[in-house]
Amino acid sequence: MNRIRLSAGPPARTSPVLWTVGIIGVAVLVGSLSFAVSVGAVAVPLETVWGILVNKIAPNTFAVDWSAGREAIVWDIRFPRAILACLVGAGLAMVGASLQAVTRNPLADPHLLGISAGGAFGAILALLHTGLFIGLLTVPLLAFLGSLGATLLVLAVSQVASATSADRLVLAGVAVSFIVMSAANVLIFVGDPRATHTVVFWMLGGLGLARWDQLIYPALVLLCCGTYLWLKSGTLNAMTVGDETATTLGIPAAFFRLTVFVIGALVTGVMVAFSGIIGFVGLMIPHIVRLLVGGDYRRLLPISALCGAVFLVWADIIARTIMAPNDMPIGIVTGLIGGVFFVWLLRRRMG
Amino acid sequence: MRAADLEVHGVSWAPAKSAQPALHPTSFSVASGRVLGVVGPNGAGKSTLLRLLYRYHKPRTGHVRVGGQDIWSMPARDAARRIAAVLQESVPAFGLTVREIVRLGRTPHRSRFATSGAGDDHVVERVLDTLSLHCLANRDVGTLSGGERQRVMVARALAQDPQVLILDEPTNHLDVRHQLEVVSLIQSLGLTIVVSLHDLNLASGICDDVLILKDGHPQGVGPPDALLTDALVSNTFRIHARREHLVPSGAPHFSFTLPH
């Protein structure tokens, strides 16, 4: 695979490319966020968006020349939704990049490991069978517990089959994914057929559930797990070379892989819980970022997070506007873009 | 470079759920700065033995000592500062550059969460110089030829600043020129080296001592000229081996034929 290398400098530890891409990325993210909040069924001018934001942080900075209804749309609905898009995109991209290193499989994706299937199982259980017994948090909570359960199952299977090597752990994930998914399908089959459309919507992904008071969960998880992964970027670099070589560098390879799996499950579980199943972000974004800034995880992880956030904000803009005033499930948008990207990747590898 | 002696005493190993050992108790020692070659047919236990030396597998019995210290009595990072290995793992397309791969060698010298410091960069540049890799330093490792990649992996091991270097069939898949380069590199390092080789003539040419393995059993260890008799080589590899002398150099050289 031919790569155009942008970084060709001396061993400078703070690569100028990283800063350039980083600053451009943050600028693009802020611009995308503002745009995402302003477009929709009710168009809100950008200056109003900023006015509402500034007034929320420092009250009475701007004279209020907008209606309370607009303020509610911008502040209560669109801002949390756009921020959830950022968190989910950043989280999935970072997890995808990390899993690719520890499985030494450039096609690894958070959904490979049965995590999403577990999340789907939990959500279906809540939507069709248990009812919303603790209110709106029921679906996210059960989805998260489902993801966690599926991850524990993957770990148990890998122990039973003594599958500590990278490829066998992936196979364990695929196996568990199939089992949990068929169990979830049983739940759909025996459930109330009139309620299945809510399940379908959830399984295709959507950010419509975003609320300020719930954003703290994905934000905290992303902050903690993202920081940990970034601090471990040197170890992730070593894992791409191979288990045995990593061992000779003093790295407990099998244990580190399990740690990254559990962290990946935690992040994906929380994201899936609030957004449904959104595929391809974790697979696609790290690939593109490698072309931009190279494979060093110290650069790859933060830039992937940034690009994942921007990508999902735009995917959500498309999802909200293409069939306005209805929302299209965002998973359809990411799936379509991801599939086309895959074909492009295949062509590139051939040529 | 600082070398240390390697002492291996009675090590054996078997997979977790198997009673059949892949390696029966094996002992040898390599004095500081000497080169030990490990030879034997496919499946004889060469890789298993090397894995015990670079602390990938823990021996069922016996111990491995570097500079008098058991490598399993110290943390993995401390062992990694003493022993480096060049293995036959393929490097997939993850877009790491040559310099980034070489810098991985500094991993055991850093504290847990720290990034590389100026001292690390100095070592990396010195190793890149030693192996004339400066012109490739910013290339993606995935785009290099087999010989270049092997040199990068040796550079990565040297950046570890080890006392003992383990090489697993370093000349595999290399053309004659690159084989000779790797061999002259091995001889110039002054480290304690354990190298597994397929080519017996190469092994007798570059190794101070040779360990010969068959079906997980050590068949003997000693200087190649004394150890590698026609009978032992023929028996180990199930062939007819005969040591001849090349004309005009007079160098000993094995020739092999299948038994009838």
Coordinates of C-alpha atoms in Angstrom, one line a residue:
Chain A
M1 CA 0.0 0.0 0.0
N2 CA 1.5 3.3 -1.0
R3 CA 1.3 6.0 1.5
I4 CA 1.9 9.7 1.0
R5 CA 4.0 10.7 4.0
L6 CA 3.3 14.2 5.2
S7 CA 5.6 14.0 8.1
A8 CA 9.2 13.9 7.0
G9 CA 10.8 16.1 9.7
P10 CA 13.6 15.4 12.1
P11 CA 12.8 13.5 15.3
A12 CA 10.9 16.5 16.7
R13 CA 8.8 15.3 19.6
T14 CA 6.0 17.8 18.9
S15 CA 5.4 17.2 15.2
P16 CA 4.2 20.4 13.5
V17 CA 1.9 18.2 11.4
L18 CA 0.1 17.1 14.6
W19 CA -0.4 20.7 15.7
T20 CA -1.6 21.8 12.2
V21 CA -4.0 18.9 11.9
G22 CA -5.1 19.3 15.5
I23 CA -5.8 23.1 15.2
I24 CA -7.6 22.6 11.8
G25 CA -9.5 19.7 13.4
V26 CA -10.7 21.7 16.4
A27 CA -11.7 24.6 14.1
V28 CA -13.6 22.3 11.9
L29 CA -15.3 20.7 14.9
V30 CA -16.4 24.0 16.3
G31 CA -17.7 25.1 12.9
S32 CA -19.5 21.8 12.4
L33 CA -21.1 22.0 15.8
S34 CA -22.4 25.5 15.2
F35 CA -23.8 24.4 11.8
A36 CA -25.3 21.3 13.3
V37 CA -27.2 23.3 15.9
S38 CA -28.4 25.9 13.4
V39 CA -29.8 23.6 10.7
G40 CA -33.0 21.5 11.1
A41 CA -36.7 21.7 10.7
V42 CA -36.5 25.2 12.2
A43 CA -33.5 27.0 10.8
V44 CA -31.8 29.1 13.5
P45 CA -29.2 31.7 12.4
L46 CA -25.6 31.1 13.5
E47 CA -25.5 34.4 15.5
T48 CA -28.5 33.3 17.5
V49 CA -26.8 29.9 18.2
W50 CA -23.8 31.6 19.6
G51 CA -25.8 34.2 21.4
I52 CA -27.8 31.4 23.2
L53 CA -24.5 29.6 24.0
V54 CA -22.8 32.6 25.4
N55 CA -25.8 33.7 27.4
K56 CA -26.0 30.2 29.0
I57 CA -22.4 30.4 30.1
A58 CA -22.4 34.1 31.1
P59 CA -26.0 35.3 31.4
N60 CA -27.1 38.6 30.0
T61 CA -24.1 39.1 27.7
F62 CA -26.4 39.5 24.7
A63 CA -29.8 41.1 24.5
V64 CA -32.3 38.3 24.0
D65 CA -33.8 38.8 20.5
W66 CA -35.0 35.3 20.0
S67 CA -38.1 33.4 21.2
A68 CA -38.1 31.0 24.2
G69 CA -39.2 28.3 21.8
R70 CA -36.0 28.7 19.7
E71 CA -33.9 28.8 22.7
A72 CA -35.5 25.5 23.8
I73 CA -34.8 23.9 20.4
V74 CA -31.2 25.1 20.4
W75 CA -30.3 24.5 24.0
D76 CA -32.5 21.6 25.1
I77 CA -32.5 19.5 21.9
R78 CA -29.9 20.4 19.3
F79 CA -26.8 21.1 21.5
P80 CA -27.0 17.9 23.6
R81 CA -27.6 16.0 20.4
A82 CA -24.6 17.5 18.6
I83 CA -22.4 17.0 21.7
L84 CA -23.5 13.4 22.0
A85 CA -22.6 12.9 18.3
C86 CA -19.1 14.3 19.2
L87 CA -18.7 11.9 22.2
V88 CA -19.9 8.8 20.3
G89 CA -17.8 9.6 17.2
A90 CA -14.7 10.2 19.3
G91 CA -15.2 7.2 21.5
L92 CA -15.9 4.7 18.7
A93 CA -12.9 6.0 16.6
M94 CA -10.5 5.7 19.6
V95 CA -11.7 2.3 20.5
G96 CA -11.5 1.1 16.9
A97 CA -7.9 2.4 16.6
S98 CA -6.9 0.7 19.8
L99 CA -8.5 -2.6 19.0
Q100 CA -6.8 -2.6 15.6
A101 CA -3.4 -2.5 17.4
V102 CA -4.1 -5.2 19.9
T103 CA -5.7 -7.6 17.5
R104 CA -3.1 -6.6 14.8
N105 CA -6.1 -6.5 12.5
P106 CA -6.5 -3.3 10.5
L107 CA -10.2 -4.2 10.0
A108 CA -11.1 -4.5 13.7
D109 CA -14.1 -2.5 14.8
P110 CA -15.8 -2.1 18.2
H111 CA -18.8 -4.1 16.8
L112 CA -16.6 -7.1 16.1
L113 CA -16.5 -8.1 19.7
G114 CA -20.1 -8.9 20.4
I115 CA -20.4 -5.6 22.3
S116 CA -23.1 -4.2 20.1
A117 CA -25.0 -7.4 20.0
G118 CA -25.0 -7.4 23.8
G119 CA -26.2 -3.8 23.8
A120 CA -28.9 -4.6 21.3
F121 CA -30.0 -7.5 23.5
G122 CA -30.3 -5.2 26.5
A123 CA -32.2 -2.5 24.6
I124 CA -34.7 -5.0 23.1
L125 CA -35.3 -6.4 26.5
A126 CA -36.1 -3.0 27.8
L127 CA -38.2 -1.9 24.9
L128 CA -40.3 -5.0 24.4
H129 CA -40.3 -6.9 27.6
T130 CA -39.5 -5.2 30.9
G131 CA -41.0 -1.9 30.2
L132 CA -39.3 1.4 31.1
F133 CA -39.2 0.6 34.9
I134 CA -36.8 3.3 35.7
G135 CA -37.9 5.8 33.2
L136 CA -35.9 7.0 30.2
L137 CA -32.6 5.7 31.6
T138 CA -34.0 2.1 31.3
V139 CA -32.9 1.5 27.7
P140 CA -29.4 3.0 28.1
L141 CA -28.9 1.1 31.3
L142 CA -30.0 -2.3 30.1
A143 CA -28.1 -1.8 26.8
F144 CA -25.0 -1.0 28.8
L145 CA -25.5 -4.1 31.0
G146 CA -26.0 -6.2 27.9
S147 CA -22.7 -4.9 26.4
L148 CA -20.9 -5.7 29.6
G149 CA -22.5 -9.1 29.8
A150 CA -21.4 -9.9 26.2
T151 CA -17.9 -8.7 26.9
L152 CA -17.6 -11.0 30.0
L153 CA -19.0 -13.8 27.8
V154 CA -16.2 -13.1 25.3
L155 CA -13.6 -13.2 28.0
A156 CA -15.1 -16.4 29.5
V157 CA -15.1 -18.1 26.1
S158 CA -11.5 -17.0 25.4
Q159 CA -10.5 -18.5 28.8
V160 CA -12.4 -21.8 28.1
A161 CA -10.8 -22.0 24.6
S162 CA -7.5 -20.7 25.9
A163 CA -7.7 -18.1 23.2
T164 CA -5.2 -15.5 24.3
S165 CA -3.8 -14.9 20.9
A166 CA -5.1 -12.0 18.8
D167 CA -6.9 -13.9 16.1
R168 CA -8.5 -16.4 18.5
L169 CA -9.8 -13.6 20.7
V170 CA -11.4 -12.0 17.6
L171 CA -13.0 -15.3 16.7
A172 CA -14.4 -15.7 20.3
G173 CA -15.9 -12.2 19.8
V174 CA -17.5 -13.2 16.5
A175 CA -18.9 -16.4 18.0
V176 CA -20.4 -14.6 21.0
S177 CA -21.7 -11.9 18.7
F178 CA -23.7 -14.5 16.7
I179 CA -25.0 -16.2 19.9
V180 CA -26.2 -13.0 21.6
M181 CA -27.7 -11.7 18.3
S182 CA -29.8 -14.8 17.9
A183 CA -30.9 -14.5 21.5
A184 CA -31.9 -10.9 20.8
N185 CA -33.8 -12.0 17.7
V186 CA -35.7 -14.5 19.8
L187 CA -36.7 -11.5 22.1
I188 CA -38.0 -9.6 19.0
F189 CA -39.8 -12.7 17.7
V190 CA -41.7 -13.4 21.0
G191 CA -42.3 -9.6 21.7
D192 CA -45.2 -7.4 20.8
P193 CA -45.0 -7.0 17.0
R194 CA -46.5 -3.5 17.2
A195 CA -43.6 -2.3 19.3
T196 CA -40.9 -3.7 17.1
H197 CA -40.5 -0.5 15.1
T198 CA -39.0 1.2 18.1
V199 CA -36.5 -1.6 18.3
V200 CA -35.7 -1.3 14.6
F201 CA -35.1 2.4 15.1
W202 CA -32.8 1.8 18.0
M203 CA -30.8 -0.9 16.2
L204 CA -30.2 1.5 13.3
G205 CA -28.8 4.1 15.6
G206 CA -30.0 7.5 16.5
L207 CA -28.9 10.4 18.6
G208 CA -32.4 11.6 19.4
L209 CA -32.3 10.5 23.0
A210 CA -29.6 13.1 23.9
R211 CA -30.3 15.1 27.1
W212 CA -28.0 17.4 29.1
D213 CA -28.4 15.5 32.3
Q214 CA -27.4 12.2 30.7
L215 CA -24.4 13.4 28.7
I216 CA -22.2 13.2 31.7
Y217 CA -22.0 9.4 31.5
P218 CA -20.5 9.1 28.0
A219 CA -18.4 12.2 28.6
L220 CA -16.8 10.8 31.8
V221 CA -16.2 7.4 30.3
L222 CA -14.7 8.9 27.2
L223 CA -12.5 11.2 29.2
C224 CA -11.1 8.4 31.5
C225 CA -10.8 5.7 28.9
G226 CA -9.5 8.0 26.2
T227 CA -6.8 9.4 28.5
Y228 CA -5.7 5.9 29.6
L229 CA -5.5 4.7 25.9
W230 CA -3.5 7.8 25.0
L231 CA -1.1 7.4 27.8
K232 CA -0.6 3.8 26.6
S233 CA 0.0 4.8 23.0
G234 CA 3.6 3.6 23.2
T235 CA 2.4 0.2 24.2
L236 CA -0.2 0.2 21.4
N237 CA 2.6 1.0 18.9
A238 CA 4.6 -2.0 20.2
M239 CA 1.5 -4.3 20.0
T240 CA 1.2 -3.6 16.2
V241 CA 4.6 -5.4 15.7
G242 CA 3.5 -8.7 17.4
D243 CA 2.9 -10.3 20.7
E244 CA 6.3 -11.9 21.1
T245 CA 8.2 -8.8 20.1
A246 CA 6.0 -6.8 22.5
T247 CA 6.9 -9.3 25.2
T248 CA 10.6 -8.8 24.6
L249 CA 10.0 -5.1 25.3
G250 CA 8.7 -6.0 28.7
I251 CA 5.0 -5.6 27.8
P252 CA 2.5 -8.2 29.2
A253 CA 0.9 -8.7 25.8
A254 CA -2.0 -10.9 26.6
F255 CA -3.0 -9.0 29.7
F256 CA -2.7 -5.6 27.9
R257 CA -4.9 -6.9 25.1
L258 CA -7.6 -8.0 27.6
T259 CA -7.4 -4.5 29.3
V260 CA -7.9 -2.8 25.9
F261 CA -10.8 -5.2 25.2
V262 CA -12.5 -4.3 28.5
I263 CA -11.9 -0.6 28.0
G264 CA -13.2 -0.9 24.5
A265 CA -16.3 -2.7 25.7
L266 CA -16.9 -0.1 28.4
V267 CA -16.7 2.8 25.9
T268 CA -18.7 1.1 23.2
G269 CA -21.2 -0.1 25.7
V270 CA -21.9 3.4 27.0
M271 CA -22.0 4.8 23.5
V272 CA -24.3 2.1 22.2
A273 CA -26.5 2.6 25.2
F274 CA -27.2 6.2 24.3
S275 CA -27.0 6.1 20.5
G276 CA -28.0 2.6 19.4
I277 CA -25.7 0.8 17.0
I278 CA -23.6 3.0 14.8
G279 CA -21.2 1.0 12.6
F280 CA -18.1 1.7 10.6
V281 CA -16.9 4.8 12.5
G282 CA -14.3 2.8 14.5
L283 CA -13.2 1.0 11.4
M284 CA -13.0 3.9 8.9
I285 CA -11.8 6.9 10.9
P286 CA -8.5 5.4 12.1
H287 CA -7.7 4.4 8.5
I288 CA -8.2 7.9 7.1
V289 CA -6.2 9.4 10.0
R290 CA -3.3 7.0 9.4
L291 CA -3.1 8.4 5.9
L292 CA -3.0 12.0 7.3
V293 CA -0.6 11.7 10.3
G294 CA 1.0 8.3 10.1
G295 CA 0.6 5.3 12.4
D296 CA 2.1 6.5 15.7
Y297 CA -0.6 6.1 18.3
R298 CA 0.5 9.2 20.1
R299 CA -0.8 11.2 17.1
L300 CA -3.3 8.7 15.8
L301 CA -5.5 8.5 18.9
P302 CA -6.2 12.2 19.5
I303 CA -6.7 13.0 15.8
S304 CA -8.9 9.9 15.4
A305 CA -11.1 11.2 18.2
L306 CA -11.3 14.6 16.6
C307 CA -12.1 13.2 13.1
G308 CA -14.6 10.7 14.6
A309 CA -16.4 13.6 16.3
V310 CA -16.5 15.7 13.2
F311 CA -17.6 12.7 11.1
L312 CA -20.5 11.8 13.3
V313 CA -21.7 15.4 13.7
W314 CA -21.9 15.6 9.9
A315 CA -23.5 12.2 9.6
D316 CA -26.2 13.4 12.0
I317 CA -26.7 16.6 10.0
I318 CA -27.3 14.4 6.9
A319 CA -29.6 12.1 8.9
R320 CA -31.7 15.0 10.2
T321 CA -32.0 16.9 6.9
I322 CA -32.2 14.3 4.2
M323 CA -35.8 13.3 5.0
A324 CA -36.7 16.4 7.0
P325 CA -38.8 16.8 9.1
N326 CA -38.2 13.1 9.9
D327 CA -34.9 11.7 11.3
M328 CA -33.3 9.0 9.3
P329 CA -31.5 6.5 11.5
I330 CA -27.8 7.7 11.6
G331 CA -26.6 4.1 11.2
I332 CA -27.9 4.1 7.7
V333 CA -25.8 7.1 6.9
T334 CA -22.6 5.8 8.5
G335 CA -23.2 2.4 7.0
L336 CA -23.6 3.8 3.5
I337 CA -20.6 6.1 3.7
G338 CA -18.6 3.2 5.4
G339 CA -19.5 0.7 2.7
V340 CA -18.5 3.1 -0.1
F341 CA -15.3 3.8 1.8
F342 CA -14.6 0.1 2.0
V343 CA -14.9 -0.3 -1.7
W344 CA -12.5 2.6 -2.2
L345 CA -10.0 1.0 0.3
L346 CA -10.2 -2.3 -1.5
R347 CA -9.5 -0.6 -4.8
R348 CA -6.5 1.3 -3.3
R349 CA -5.0 -1.9 -2.0
M350 CA -5.4 -3.6 -5.3
G351 CA -3.9 -0.7 -7.2
Chain B
M1 CA 27.5 -2.1 24.1
R2 CA 27.9 -4.1 27.3
A3 CA 27.7 -7.9 27.1
A4 CA 26.8 -10.4 29.9
D5 CA 27.1 -14.1 30.1
L6 CA 24.1 -16.3 29.6
E7 CA 23.6 -19.4 31.7
V8 CA 20.9 -21.9 30.9
H9 CA 20.4 -24.8 33.3
G10 CA 18.1 -27.7 32.8
V11 CA 15.3 -25.8 31.1
S12 CA 12.3 -27.7 29.7
W13 CA 8.9 -26.6 28.4
A14 CA 5.6 -28.1 27.5
P15 CA 2.3 -26.5 26.3
A16 CA -0.3 -25.9 29.1
K17 CA -2.6 -28.8 28.3
S18 CA 0.0 -31.3 27.0
A19 CA 2.1 -33.8 28.9
Q20 CA 4.4 -34.2 26.0
P21 CA 7.3 -31.7 26.4
A22 CA 8.3 -29.6 23.4
L23 CA 11.7 -29.3 24.9
H24 CA 13.5 -31.7 27.3
P25 CA 15.9 -30.4 29.9
T26 CA 18.6 -28.5 28.1
S27 CA 21.7 -26.8 29.6
F28 CA 24.4 -24.6 28.1
S29 CA 26.2 -21.4 28.8
V30 CA 27.4 -18.6 26.5
A31 CA 30.3 -16.5 27.8
S32 CA 30.1 -12.8 27.5
G33 CA 30.4 -11.6 23.8
R34 CA 30.3 -15.1 22.3
V35 CA 27.9 -16.4 19.6
L36 CA 25.9 -19.6 20.1
G37 CA 24.2 -21.1 17.1
V38 CA 21.0 -23.3 17.6
V39 CA 20.5 -25.8 14.8
G40 CA 18.2 -28.7 14.2
P41 CA 15.4 -29.9 11.8
N42 CA 12.0 -28.2 11.7
G43 CA 10.0 -28.8 14.8
A44 CA 13.1 -29.7 16.9
G45 CA 12.3 -27.1 19.5
K46 CA 14.6 -24.3 18.4
S47 CA 11.9 -21.6 18.6
T48 CA 10.7 -23.1 21.9
L49 CA 14.2 -22.8 23.4
L50 CA 14.5 -19.2 22.1
R51 CA 11.1 -18.3 23.6
L52 CA 12.4 -19.4 27.0
L53 CA 15.4 -17.2 26.6
Y54 CA 13.5 -14.0 25.7
R55 CA 11.0 -14.6 28.5
Y56 CA 8.0 -15.3 26.4
H57 CA 7.5 -18.8 27.9
K58 CA 8.3 -19.6 31.5
P59 CA 10.3 -22.8 31.7
R60 CA 8.7 -25.8 33.4
T61 CA 12.0 -26.7 35.0
G62 CA 15.4 -25.1 35.2
H63 CA 16.4 -21.5 35.0
V64 CA 17.8 -18.9 32.6
R65 CA 20.4 -16.5 34.1
V66 CA 21.8 -13.3 32.5
G67 CA 24.8 -11.9 34.3
G68 CA 24.1 -14.3 37.2
Q69 CA 20.5 -13.2 37.7
D70 CA 17.4 -15.4 36.9
I71 CA 15.3 -13.6 34.3
W72 CA 12.1 -14.7 36.0
S73 CA 13.1 -13.3 39.4
M74 CA 13.1 -9.8 38.0
P75 CA 10.2 -7.7 36.5
A76 CA 9.6 -8.1 32.7
R77 CA 10.9 -4.6 32.1
D78 CA 14.2 -5.3 33.8
A79 CA 14.6 -8.4 31.7
A80 CA 13.8 -6.5 28.6
R81 CA 16.7 -4.2 29.3
R82 CA 19.0 -7.1 29.4
I83 CA 17.7 -9.3 26.6
A84 CA 16.5 -8.2 23.1
A85 CA 15.2 -10.4 20.3
V86 CA 14.8 -10.2 16.6
L87 CA 11.9 -12.4 15.6
Q88 CA 10.1 -13.5 12.5
E89 CA 6.9 -11.7 13.1
S90 CA 5.5 -10.0 10.0
V91 CA 4.9 -6.2 10.3
P92 CA 1.4 -5.5 9.1
A93 CA 0.4 -2.2 7.5
F94 CA -0.1 0.1 10.5
G95 CA 1.8 3.0 9.0
L96 CA 4.7 3.2 11.6
T97 CA 7.9 4.7 10.2
V98 CA 11.3 3.1 10.6
R99 CA 12.3 5.7 13.3
E100 CA 9.1 4.9 15.2
I101 CA 9.7 1.2 15.1
V102 CA 13.3 1.7 16.3
R103 CA 12.1 4.0 19.1
L104 CA 10.0 1.1 20.4
G105 CA 13.3 -0.4 21.6
R106 CA 13.4 2.3 24.2
T107 CA 10.1 1.1 25.8
P108 CA 11.7 -0.8 28.7
H109 CA 13.9 2.1 29.6
R110 CA 11.0 4.5 30.1
S111 CA 8.8 4.9 33.2
R112 CA 5.3 3.5 32.8
F113 CA 3.4 6.4 31.2
A114 CA 6.3 8.6 30.0
T115 CA 6.9 9.5 26.4
S116 CA 10.4 9.4 24.9
G117 CA 13.0 11.8 26.2
A118 CA 16.1 13.4 24.7
G119 CA 18.3 10.5 25.8
D120 CA 16.1 8.0 23.9
D121 CA 16.3 10.1 20.8
H122 CA 20.1 10.1 21.0
V123 CA 20.2 6.3 21.2
V124 CA 17.7 6.0 18.3
E125 CA 19.9 8.3 16.1
R126 CA 23.0 6.4 17.0
V127 CA 21.5 3.0 16.2
L128 CA 20.1 4.4 12.9
D129 CA 23.7 5.5 12.1
T130 CA 25.1 2.1 13.0
L131 CA 22.8 0.3 10.6
S132 CA 22.9 3.0 8.0
L133 CA 19.1 3.4 8.2
H134 CA 19.1 7.2 8.2
C135 CA 18.0 7.4 4.6
L136 CA 15.0 5.2 5.4
A137 CA 14.1 6.7 8.8
N138 CA 10.8 8.3 7.7
R139 CA 9.7 5.5 5.5
D140 CA 6.6 3.4 6.3
V141 CA 8.0 0.0 7.4
G142 CA 5.3 -1.7 5.4
T143 CA 6.9 -0.4 2.2
L144 CA 10.4 -1.8 2.8
S145 CA 12.0 -4.9 1.3
G146 CA 12.6 -8.0 3.4
G147 CA 16.3 -7.2 3.9
E148 CA 15.6 -3.6 4.9
R149 CA 12.9 -4.7 7.3
Q150 CA 15.2 -7.2 9.0
R151 CA 17.8 -4.4 9.5
V152 CA 15.1 -2.3 11.1
M153 CA 14.1 -5.0 13.5
V154 CA 17.8 -5.5 14.4
A155 CA 18.0 -1.7 15.0
R156 CA 15.0 -1.9 17.2
A157 CA 16.6 -4.6 19.3
L158 CA 19.9 -2.7 19.5
A159 CA 18.0 0.4 20.7
Q160 CA 17.0 -1.7 23.7
D161 CA 20.7 -1.5 24.6
P162 CA 20.7 -5.2 25.6
Q163 CA 23.4 -7.4 27.0
V164 CA 22.1 -10.5 25.2
L165 CA 20.6 -10.6 21.7
I166 CA 18.4 -13.5 20.5
L167 CA 17.9 -13.9 16.7
D168 CA 15.4 -16.3 15.3
E169 CA 16.5 -17.4 11.8
P170 CA 17.7 -13.9 10.8
T171 CA 18.8 -14.9 7.4
N172 CA 15.5 -16.4 6.3
H173 CA 14.0 -15.1 3.1
L174 CA 17.1 -12.9 2.5
D175 CA 19.2 -12.9 -0.7
V176 CA 22.9 -13.7 -0.5
R177 CA 24.0 -10.1 -0.1
H178 CA 21.6 -9.4 2.7
Q179 CA 22.5 -12.7 4.4
L180 CA 26.2 -11.6 4.4
E181 CA 25.2 -8.2 5.7
V182 CA 23.3 -9.7 8.6
V183 CA 26.2 -12.1 9.3
S184 CA 28.8 -9.4 9.4
L185 CA 26.6 -7.3 11.6
I186 CA 26.2 -10.2 14.1
Q187 CA 30.0 -10.6 14.2
S188 CA 30.6 -6.9 14.7
L189 CA 28.2 -6.3 17.6
G190 CA 30.3 -7.7 20.5
L191 CA 27.1 -8.8 22.3
T192 CA 26.3 -12.2 23.7
I193 CA 24.3 -13.7 20.9
V194 CA 22.0 -16.8 20.5
V195 CA 21.0 -17.3 16.9
S196 CA 18.9 -20.1 15.4
L197 CA 20.0 -21.0 11.9
H198 CA 19.0 -23.5 9.2
D199 CA 22.2 -23.3 7.3
L200 CA 24.8 -25.5 8.9
N201 CA 27.6 -24.1 6.9
L202 CA 26.7 -20.6 7.9
A203 CA 26.4 -21.8 11.6
S204 CA 29.8 -23.3 11.6
G205 CA 31.2 -20.2 9.9
I206 CA 29.9 -17.6 12.4
C207 CA 29.2 -19.3 15.7
D208 CA 31.7 -19.9 18.5
D209 CA 29.6 -22.8 19.8
V210 CA 26.7 -24.7 18.3
L211 CA 23.8 -26.4 20.1
I212 CA 22.1 -29.1 18.1
L213 CA 18.5 -30.1 18.8
K214 CA 16.4 -33.1 17.6
D215 CA 12.7 -33.8 18.7
G216 CA 13.1 -31.5 21.7
H217 CA 16.3 -33.3 22.9
P218 CA 19.7 -31.6 23.0
Q219 CA 22.1 -33.7 21.0
G220 CA 25.2 -31.8 22.1
V221 CA 26.8 -28.4 22.4
G222 CA 30.3 -27.4 21.5
P223 CA 32.6 -25.7 19.0
P224 CA 31.2 -26.5 15.5
D225 CA 34.4 -28.1 14.2
A226 CA 34.4 -30.6 17.0
L227 CA 30.7 -31.1 17.5
L228 CA 29.3 -31.3 14.0
T229 CA 30.6 -34.8 13.0
D230 CA 29.2 -36.5 9.9
A231 CA 27.5 -39.1 12.0
L232 CA 25.7 -36.6 14.4
V233 CA 24.5 -34.3 11.5
S234 CA 23.4 -37.3 9.4
N235 CA 21.5 -38.8 12.4
T236 CA 19.9 -35.5 13.5
F237 CA 18.6 -34.5 10.0
R238 CA 18.0 -38.0 8.7
I239 CA 20.3 -37.5 5.7
H240 CA 23.8 -38.4 4.6
A241 CA 26.1 -35.5 5.5
R242 CA 29.7 -35.4 4.7
R243 CA 32.2 -32.7 5.6
E244 CA 34.4 -31.8 2.7
H245 CA 36.9 -29.1 2.1
L246 CA 36.5 -26.4 -0.4
V247 CA 39.1 -25.8 -3.0
P248 CA 41.0 -23.5 -3.1
S249 CA 40.1 -21.9 0.3
G250 CA 40.3 -25.2 2.3
A251 CA 37.3 -24.1 4.3
P252 CA 35.2 -27.0 5.7
H253 CA 31.8 -27.4 4.0
F254 CA 29.0 -29.9 4.5
S255 CA 27.4 -31.6 1.5
F256 CA 24.1 -33.4 2.0
T257 CA 22.3 -36.2 0.1
L258 CA 19.1 -38.1 0.9
P259 CA 19.8 -41.6 2.3
H260 CA 18.8 -44.5 0.1

